[in-house]
Amino acid sequence: MVKPASRQHVTWTGRHAPIPCELRVQRYGICTQHAQDFHIRNAPARQAVAFAHHSSVTPALSTFMTYDRYNAMSLLRPTSHGRSLPQQTEHDIMAIKKYGTAQWTGGLKDGKGNVSTESGALSKQPYGFNTRFEATPGTNPEELIGAAHAACFAMALSGVLGSKNITADLLETKSTVTLEKKDDGFAVTAVHLDLHATVQDIDFAAFSELANTAKAGCPISKLLNAPITLEIVLEQ
């Protein structure tokens, strides 16, 4: 077990040393694509947890540290001994990895499976052929994609609105994923977003433009290889 560093003020220099992202700490997925000088000013000791001088940390880890993932961006302060450095972006500093797992036993139609998420929000949730292709209650991959897309779009829209100094009172989203039989098998052929929003002091045209920007920029939208449509209801 790596003990936290005892010092409150830690200085790290990694000049000209490219850092492979494979060396990132698995839990938080934080790394730097290109090493520069960073100072962590007044960082709590618990947030500097991996240093090469600890016997249990390999020398290969000497060029990076891990931080509380929610405070990582605020702790990093670029410096170059008096010379200003380009501001690091979130893309430069961190890559987030999340996972889901599934187990399946038996054949396609008579088999059974379960699905879980890293967070534990889903834990061995059962699914099967009948919950996916028939009317049996239960989850299925398309439902989970819809939930992920609805959640992602709502957050993306909140961010787009925030860039215009607008805060929504409520954003309710629904993502309907269409699965159809094609000649070469089944495919997701369409995704439809329904948005019911309560936002003050904005007209429908302006809000619609921002909502479509969020739809296009949402990471899950980018992942889906299917036409995505959007229907909006705006209240004030």
mmCIF file of C-alpha atoms in Angstrom:
data_model
loop_
_atom_site.group_PDB
_atom_site.id
_atom_site.type_symbol
_atom_site.label_atom_id
_atom_site.label_comp_id
_atom_site.label_asym_id
_atom_site.label_seq_id
_atom_site.Cartn_x
_atom_site.Cartn_y
_atom_site.Cartn_z
ATOM 1 C CA MET A 1 0.000 0.000 0.000
ATOM 2 C CA VAL A 2 1.415 3.395 -0.968
ATOM 3 C CA LYS A 3 1.454 5.874 1.876
ATOM 4 C CA PRO A 4 0.449 9.480 1.156
ATOM 5 C CA ALA A 5 3.259 11.990 0.877
ATOM 6 C CA SER A 6 3.831 13.785 4.147
ATOM 7 C CA ARG A 7 4.602 17.213 2.681
ATOM 8 C CA GLN A 8 1.868 19.763 2.031
ATOM 9 C CA HIS A 9 3.858 21.502 -0.714
ATOM 10 C CA VAL A 10 5.070 19.251 -3.521
ATOM 11 C CA THR A 11 6.991 20.285 -6.623
ATOM 12 C CA TRP A 12 7.299 17.994 -9.613
ATOM 13 C CA THR A 13 9.410 18.518 -12.712
ATOM 14 C CA GLY A 14 9.109 16.286 -15.740
ATOM 15 C CA ARG A 15 10.623 18.450 -18.475
ATOM 16 C CA HIS A 16 10.864 16.885 -21.933
ATOM 17 C CA ALA A 17 9.771 13.462 -20.685
ATOM 18 C CA PRO A 18 6.817 12.113 -22.686
ATOM 19 C CA ILE A 19 4.507 10.150 -20.447
ATOM 20 C CA PRO A 20 2.687 7.124 -21.882
ATOM 21 C CA CYS A 21 -0.952 7.184 -20.913
ATOM 22 C CA GLU A 22 -0.693 3.468 -20.173
ATOM 23 C CA LEU A 23 1.063 4.531 -16.975
ATOM 24 C CA ARG A 24 -1.977 6.367 -15.686
ATOM 25 C CA VAL A 25 -3.420 5.213 -12.403
ATOM 26 C CA GLN A 26 -6.131 2.721 -13.250
ATOM 27 C CA ARG A 27 -8.770 4.046 -10.882
ATOM 28 C CA TYR A 28 -8.708 7.683 -11.915
ATOM 29 C CA GLY A 29 -7.282 7.511 -15.421
ATOM 30 C CA ILE A 30 -5.289 10.751 -15.088
ATOM 31 C CA CYS A 31 -2.141 11.270 -17.091
ATOM 32 C CA THR A 32 -0.309 13.966 -19.019
ATOM 33 C CA GLN A 33 0.192 13.573 -22.739
ATOM 34 C CA HIS A 34 3.312 15.742 -22.737
ATOM 35 C CA ALA A 35 5.274 16.436 -19.601
ATOM 36 C CA GLN A 36 5.723 20.019 -18.468
ATOM 37 C CA ASP A 37 6.566 21.597 -15.148
ATOM 38 C CA PHE A 38 3.765 21.555 -12.627
ATOM 39 C CA HIS A 39 3.517 22.730 -9.063
ATOM 40 C CA ILE A 40 0.866 21.535 -6.670
ATOM 41 C CA ARG A 41 0.356 24.370 -4.253
ATOM 42 C CA ASN A 42 -1.012 23.541 -0.826
ATOM 43 C CA ALA A 43 -2.355 20.205 -2.023
ATOM 44 C CA PRO A 44 -3.707 18.005 0.778
ATOM 45 C CA ALA A 45 -1.380 15.122 1.477
ATOM 46 C CA ARG A 46 -4.042 12.605 0.534
ATOM 47 C CA GLN A 47 -4.066 13.878 -3.023
ATOM 48 C CA ALA A 48 -0.417 13.165 -3.776
ATOM 49 C CA VAL A 49 -0.305 9.423 -3.471
ATOM 50 C CA ALA A 50 2.217 8.034 -5.931
ATOM 51 C CA PHE A 51 5.868 9.031 -6.043
ATOM 52 C CA ALA A 52 8.941 7.147 -7.189
ATOM 53 C CA HIS A 53 10.709 7.545 -3.849
ATOM 54 C CA HIS A 54 8.257 5.123 -2.243
ATOM 55 C CA SER A 55 9.623 1.600 -2.312
ATOM 56 C CA SER A 56 6.359 0.156 -3.616
ATOM 57 C CA VAL A 57 6.238 2.468 -6.649
ATOM 58 C CA THR A 58 8.316 1.592 -9.687
ATOM 59 C CA PRO A 59 10.703 4.140 -11.261
ATOM 60 C CA ALA A 60 8.468 4.209 -14.326
ATOM 61 C CA LEU A 61 5.862 5.965 -12.215
ATOM 62 C CA SER A 62 8.172 8.797 -11.240
ATOM 63 C CA THR A 63 6.783 11.153 -13.854
ATOM 64 C CA PHE A 64 3.234 11.251 -12.655
ATOM 65 C CA MET A 65 1.039 11.476 -9.597
ATOM 66 C CA THR A 66 -2.605 10.830 -8.959
ATOM 67 C CA TYR A 67 -5.107 13.295 -7.614
ATOM 68 C CA ASP A 68 -8.677 13.368 -6.435
ATOM 69 C CA ARG A 69 -10.379 13.216 -9.826
ATOM 70 C CA TYR A 70 -12.786 16.032 -9.056
ATOM 71 C CA ASN A 71 -10.003 18.415 -7.985
ATOM 72 C CA ALA A 72 -7.331 17.426 -10.475
ATOM 73 C CA MET A 73 -7.925 20.310 -12.838
ATOM 74 C CA SER A 74 -7.871 22.922 -10.086
ATOM 75 C CA LEU A 75 -4.675 21.572 -8.516
ATOM 76 C CA LEU A 76 -2.521 21.651 -11.634
ATOM 77 C CA ARG A 77 -0.778 24.982 -12.081
ATOM 78 C CA PRO A 78 1.542 25.288 -15.105
ATOM 79 C CA THR A 79 4.830 27.045 -14.463
ATOM 80 C CA SER A 80 8.221 27.226 -16.088
ATOM 81 C CA HIS A 81 10.341 29.238 -13.677
ATOM 82 C CA GLY A 82 8.986 32.600 -14.762
ATOM 83 C CA ARG A 83 7.947 31.610 -18.278
ATOM 84 C CA SER A 84 4.247 31.165 -18.917
ATOM 85 C CA LEU A 85 3.111 27.890 -20.451
ATOM 86 C CA PRO A 86 0.037 27.241 -22.600
ATOM 87 C CA GLN A 87 -3.011 26.534 -20.483
ATOM 88 C CA GLN A 88 -3.623 22.804 -20.215
ATOM 89 C CA THR A 89 -6.988 21.598 -21.379
ATOM 90 C CA GLU A 90 -9.010 18.776 -19.845
ATOM 91 C CA HIS A 91 -8.203 16.675 -22.930
ATOM 92 C CA ASP A 92 -4.474 17.154 -22.343
ATOM 93 C CA ILE A 93 -4.615 16.119 -18.717
ATOM 94 C CA MET A 94 -7.049 13.303 -18.248
ATOM 95 C CA ALA A 95 -8.756 10.412 -19.978
ATOM 96 C CA ILE A 96 -11.595 8.765 -18.110
ATOM 97 C CA LYS A 97 -12.298 5.061 -18.401
ATOM 98 C CA LYS A 98 -15.485 3.413 -17.139
ATOM 99 C CA TYR A 99 -16.595 -0.155 -17.639
ATOM 100 C CA GLY A 100 -19.589 -2.450 -17.624
ATOM 101 C CA THR A 101 -19.580 -6.236 -17.432
ATOM 102 C CA ALA A 102 -21.893 -9.002 -18.612
ATOM 103 C CA GLN A 103 -22.171 -12.738 -18.040
ATOM 104 C CA TRP A 104 -24.037 -15.130 -20.326
ATOM 105 C CA THR A 105 -24.734 -18.846 -19.995
ATOM 106 C CA GLY A 106 -26.550 -21.139 -22.406
ATOM 107 C CA GLY A 107 -27.792 -20.635 -25.937
ATOM 108 C CA LEU A 108 -29.174 -17.522 -27.581
ATOM 109 C CA LYS A 109 -32.868 -18.128 -26.909
ATOM 110 C CA ASP A 110 -32.750 -20.340 -23.829
ATOM 111 C CA GLY A 111 -29.724 -18.718 -22.210
ATOM 112 C CA LYS A 112 -29.607 -16.194 -19.419
ATOM 113 C CA GLY A 113 -27.360 -13.252 -18.742
ATOM 114 C CA ASN A 114 -26.720 -10.489 -16.277
ATOM 115 C CA VAL A 115 -25.185 -7.059 -16.588
ATOM 116 C CA SER A 116 -23.326 -4.929 -14.046
ATOM 117 C CA THR A 117 -21.719 -1.505 -13.954
ATOM 118 C CA GLU A 118 -18.512 -0.351 -12.324
ATOM 119 C CA SER A 119 -20.381 1.957 -9.945
ATOM 120 C CA GLY A 120 -22.736 -0.771 -8.764
ATOM 121 C CA ALA A 121 -25.788 1.107 -10.048
ATOM 122 C CA LEU A 122 -26.519 -2.151 -11.861
ATOM 123 C CA SER A 123 -25.427 -5.342 -10.136
ATOM 124 C CA LYS A 124 -26.054 -8.623 -11.945
ATOM 125 C CA GLN A 125 -29.232 -7.252 -13.492
ATOM 126 C CA PRO A 126 -30.748 -10.168 -15.443
ATOM 127 C CA TYR A 127 -31.464 -9.983 -19.159
ATOM 128 C CA GLY A 128 -32.152 -12.452 -21.917
ATOM 129 C CA PHE A 129 -33.575 -13.044 -25.380
ATOM 130 C CA ASN A 130 -37.103 -12.602 -24.068
ATOM 131 C CA THR A 131 -36.364 -9.229 -22.416
ATOM 132 C CA ARG A 132 -34.707 -7.974 -25.586
ATOM 133 C CA PHE A 133 -36.846 -9.315 -28.417
ATOM 134 C CA GLU A 134 -40.098 -10.209 -26.675
ATOM 135 C CA ALA A 135 -42.414 -8.475 -24.222
ATOM 136 C CA THR A 136 -40.947 -9.961 -21.048
ATOM 137 C CA PRO A 137 -40.118 -7.232 -18.496
ATOM 138 C CA GLY A 138 -36.402 -6.733 -17.941
ATOM 139 C CA THR A 139 -33.463 -4.797 -19.217
ATOM 140 C CA ASN A 140 -31.649 -5.051 -22.549
ATOM 141 C CA PRO A 141 -28.715 -3.367 -24.287
ATOM 142 C CA GLU A 142 -30.901 -0.886 -26.191
ATOM 143 C CA GLU A 143 -32.576 0.302 -23.005
ATOM 144 C CA LEU A 144 -29.179 0.841 -21.398
ATOM 145 C CA ILE A 145 -27.954 2.766 -24.449
ATOM 146 C CA GLY A 146 -31.072 4.925 -24.242
ATOM 147 C CA ALA A 147 -30.487 5.681 -20.573
ATOM 148 C CA ALA A 148 -26.833 6.519 -21.212
ATOM 149 C CA HIS A 149 -27.730 8.767 -24.140
ATOM 150 C CA ALA A 150 -30.466 10.599 -22.235
ATOM 151 C CA ALA A 151 -28.124 11.213 -19.303
ATOM 152 C CA CYS A 152 -25.265 12.351 -21.533
ATOM 153 C CA PHE A 153 -27.459 14.702 -23.562
ATOM 154 C CA ALA A 154 -28.946 16.322 -20.449
ATOM 155 C CA MET A 155 -25.478 17.016 -19.060
ATOM 156 C CA ALA A 156 -24.204 18.281 -22.409
ATOM 157 C CA LEU A 157 -27.142 20.652 -22.746
ATOM 158 C CA SER A 158 -26.602 21.917 -19.215
ATOM 159 C CA GLY A 159 -23.025 22.733 -20.177
ATOM 160 C CA VAL A 160 -24.025 24.475 -23.417
ATOM 161 C CA LEU A 161 -26.598 26.555 -21.550
ATOM 162 C CA GLY A 162 -24.024 27.375 -18.889
ATOM 163 C CA SER A 163 -21.684 28.748 -21.545
ATOM 164 C CA LYS A 164 -24.415 31.336 -22.214
ATOM 165 C CA ASN A 165 -24.931 32.000 -18.488
ATOM 166 C CA ILE A 166 -28.252 30.164 -18.547
ATOM 167 C CA THR A 167 -29.323 27.634 -15.929
ATOM 168 C CA ALA A 168 -32.301 25.409 -16.646
ATOM 169 C CA ASP A 169 -34.918 24.857 -13.984
ATOM 170 C CA LEU A 170 -35.463 21.344 -15.317
ATOM 171 C CA LEU A 171 -34.277 19.186 -18.201
ATOM 172 C CA GLU A 172 -36.159 15.931 -18.740
ATOM 173 C CA THR A 173 -34.802 13.749 -21.525
ATOM 174 C CA LYS A 174 -35.854 10.468 -23.099
ATOM 175 C CA SER A 175 -33.812 8.579 -25.668
ATOM 176 C CA THR A 176 -35.665 5.958 -27.719
ATOM 177 C CA VAL A 177 -33.354 3.475 -29.440
ATOM 178 C CA THR A 178 -34.749 1.568 -32.441
ATOM 179 C CA LEU A 179 -33.462 -1.953 -33.124
ATOM 180 C CA GLU A 180 -34.439 -3.484 -36.472
ATOM 181 C CA LYS A 181 -33.786 -6.673 -38.405
ATOM 182 C CA LYS A 182 -31.592 -6.106 -41.435
ATOM 183 C CA ASP A 183 -30.331 -8.480 -44.108
ATOM 184 C CA ASP A 184 -27.069 -9.035 -42.260
ATOM 185 C CA GLY A 185 -28.603 -9.190 -38.782
ATOM 186 C CA PHE A 186 -29.964 -6.690 -36.311
ATOM 187 C CA ALA A 187 -28.895 -3.052 -36.179
ATOM 188 C CA VAL A 188 -29.696 0.122 -34.278
ATOM 189 C CA THR A 189 -31.262 2.168 -37.051
ATOM 190 C CA ALA A 190 -32.429 5.309 -35.248
ATOM 191 C CA VAL A 191 -32.312 7.186 -31.970
ATOM 192 C CA HIS A 192 -34.924 9.779 -31.021
ATOM 193 C CA LEU A 193 -34.496 12.286 -28.205
ATOM 194 C CA ASP A 194 -37.488 13.838 -26.467
ATOM 195 C CA LEU A 195 -36.634 16.907 -24.405
ATOM 196 C CA HIS A 196 -39.003 18.609 -21.989
ATOM 197 C CA ALA A 197 -37.264 21.677 -20.611
ATOM 198 C CA THR A 198 -38.151 24.459 -18.217
ATOM 199 C CA VAL A 199 -35.851 27.416 -18.858
ATOM 200 C CA GLN A 200 -36.473 31.084 -18.135
ATOM 201 C CA ASP A 201 -35.872 34.058 -20.428
ATOM 202 C CA ILE A 202 -35.007 32.308 -23.688
ATOM 203 C CA ASP A 203 -37.062 31.949 -26.862
ATOM 204 C CA PHE A 204 -37.680 28.638 -28.579
ATOM 205 C CA ALA A 205 -35.448 29.328 -31.587
ATOM 206 C CA ALA A 206 -32.428 30.196 -29.458
ATOM 207 C CA PHE A 207 -33.018 27.258 -27.127
ATOM 208 C CA SER A 208 -33.479 24.856 -30.032
ATOM 209 C CA GLU A 209 -30.145 25.916 -31.504
ATOM 210 C CA LEU A 210 -28.386 25.285 -28.190
ATOM 211 C CA ALA A 211 -30.137 21.931 -27.755
ATOM 212 C CA ASN A 212 -29.042 20.773 -31.193
ATOM 213 C CA THR A 213 -25.492 21.865 -30.417
ATOM 214 C CA ALA A 214 -25.620 19.694 -27.300
ATOM 215 C CA LYS A 215 -27.071 16.782 -29.285
ATOM 216 C CA ALA A 216 -24.206 16.901 -31.760
ATOM 217 C CA GLY A 217 -21.540 17.357 -29.095
ATOM 218 C CA CYS A 218 -22.755 14.736 -26.632
ATOM 219 C CA PRO A 219 -20.120 11.936 -26.464
ATOM 220 C CA ILE A 220 -22.765 9.210 -26.643
ATOM 221 C CA SER A 221 -24.264 10.873 -29.742
ATOM 222 C CA LYS A 222 -20.835 10.701 -31.339
ATOM 223 C CA LEU A 223 -20.626 7.023 -30.442
ATOM 224 C CA LEU A 224 -23.898 6.056 -32.114
ATOM 225 C CA ASN A 225 -23.798 5.267 -35.830
ATOM 226 C CA ALA A 226 -27.459 6.030 -36.457
ATOM 227 C CA PRO A 227 -29.555 9.099 -37.278
ATOM 228 C CA ILE A 228 -30.468 11.023 -34.128
ATOM 229 C CA THR A 229 -33.597 13.186 -34.088
ATOM 230 C CA LEU A 230 -34.693 15.656 -31.431
ATOM 231 C CA GLU A 231 -38.129 16.888 -30.367
ATOM 232 C CA ILE A 232 -38.333 19.796 -27.916
ATOM 233 C CA VAL A 233 -40.987 21.075 -25.531
ATOM 234 C CA LEU A 234 -39.936 24.334 -23.847
ATOM 235 C CA GLU A 235 -41.711 25.839 -20.851
ATOM 236 C CA GLN A 236 -40.961 29.014 -18.939
#
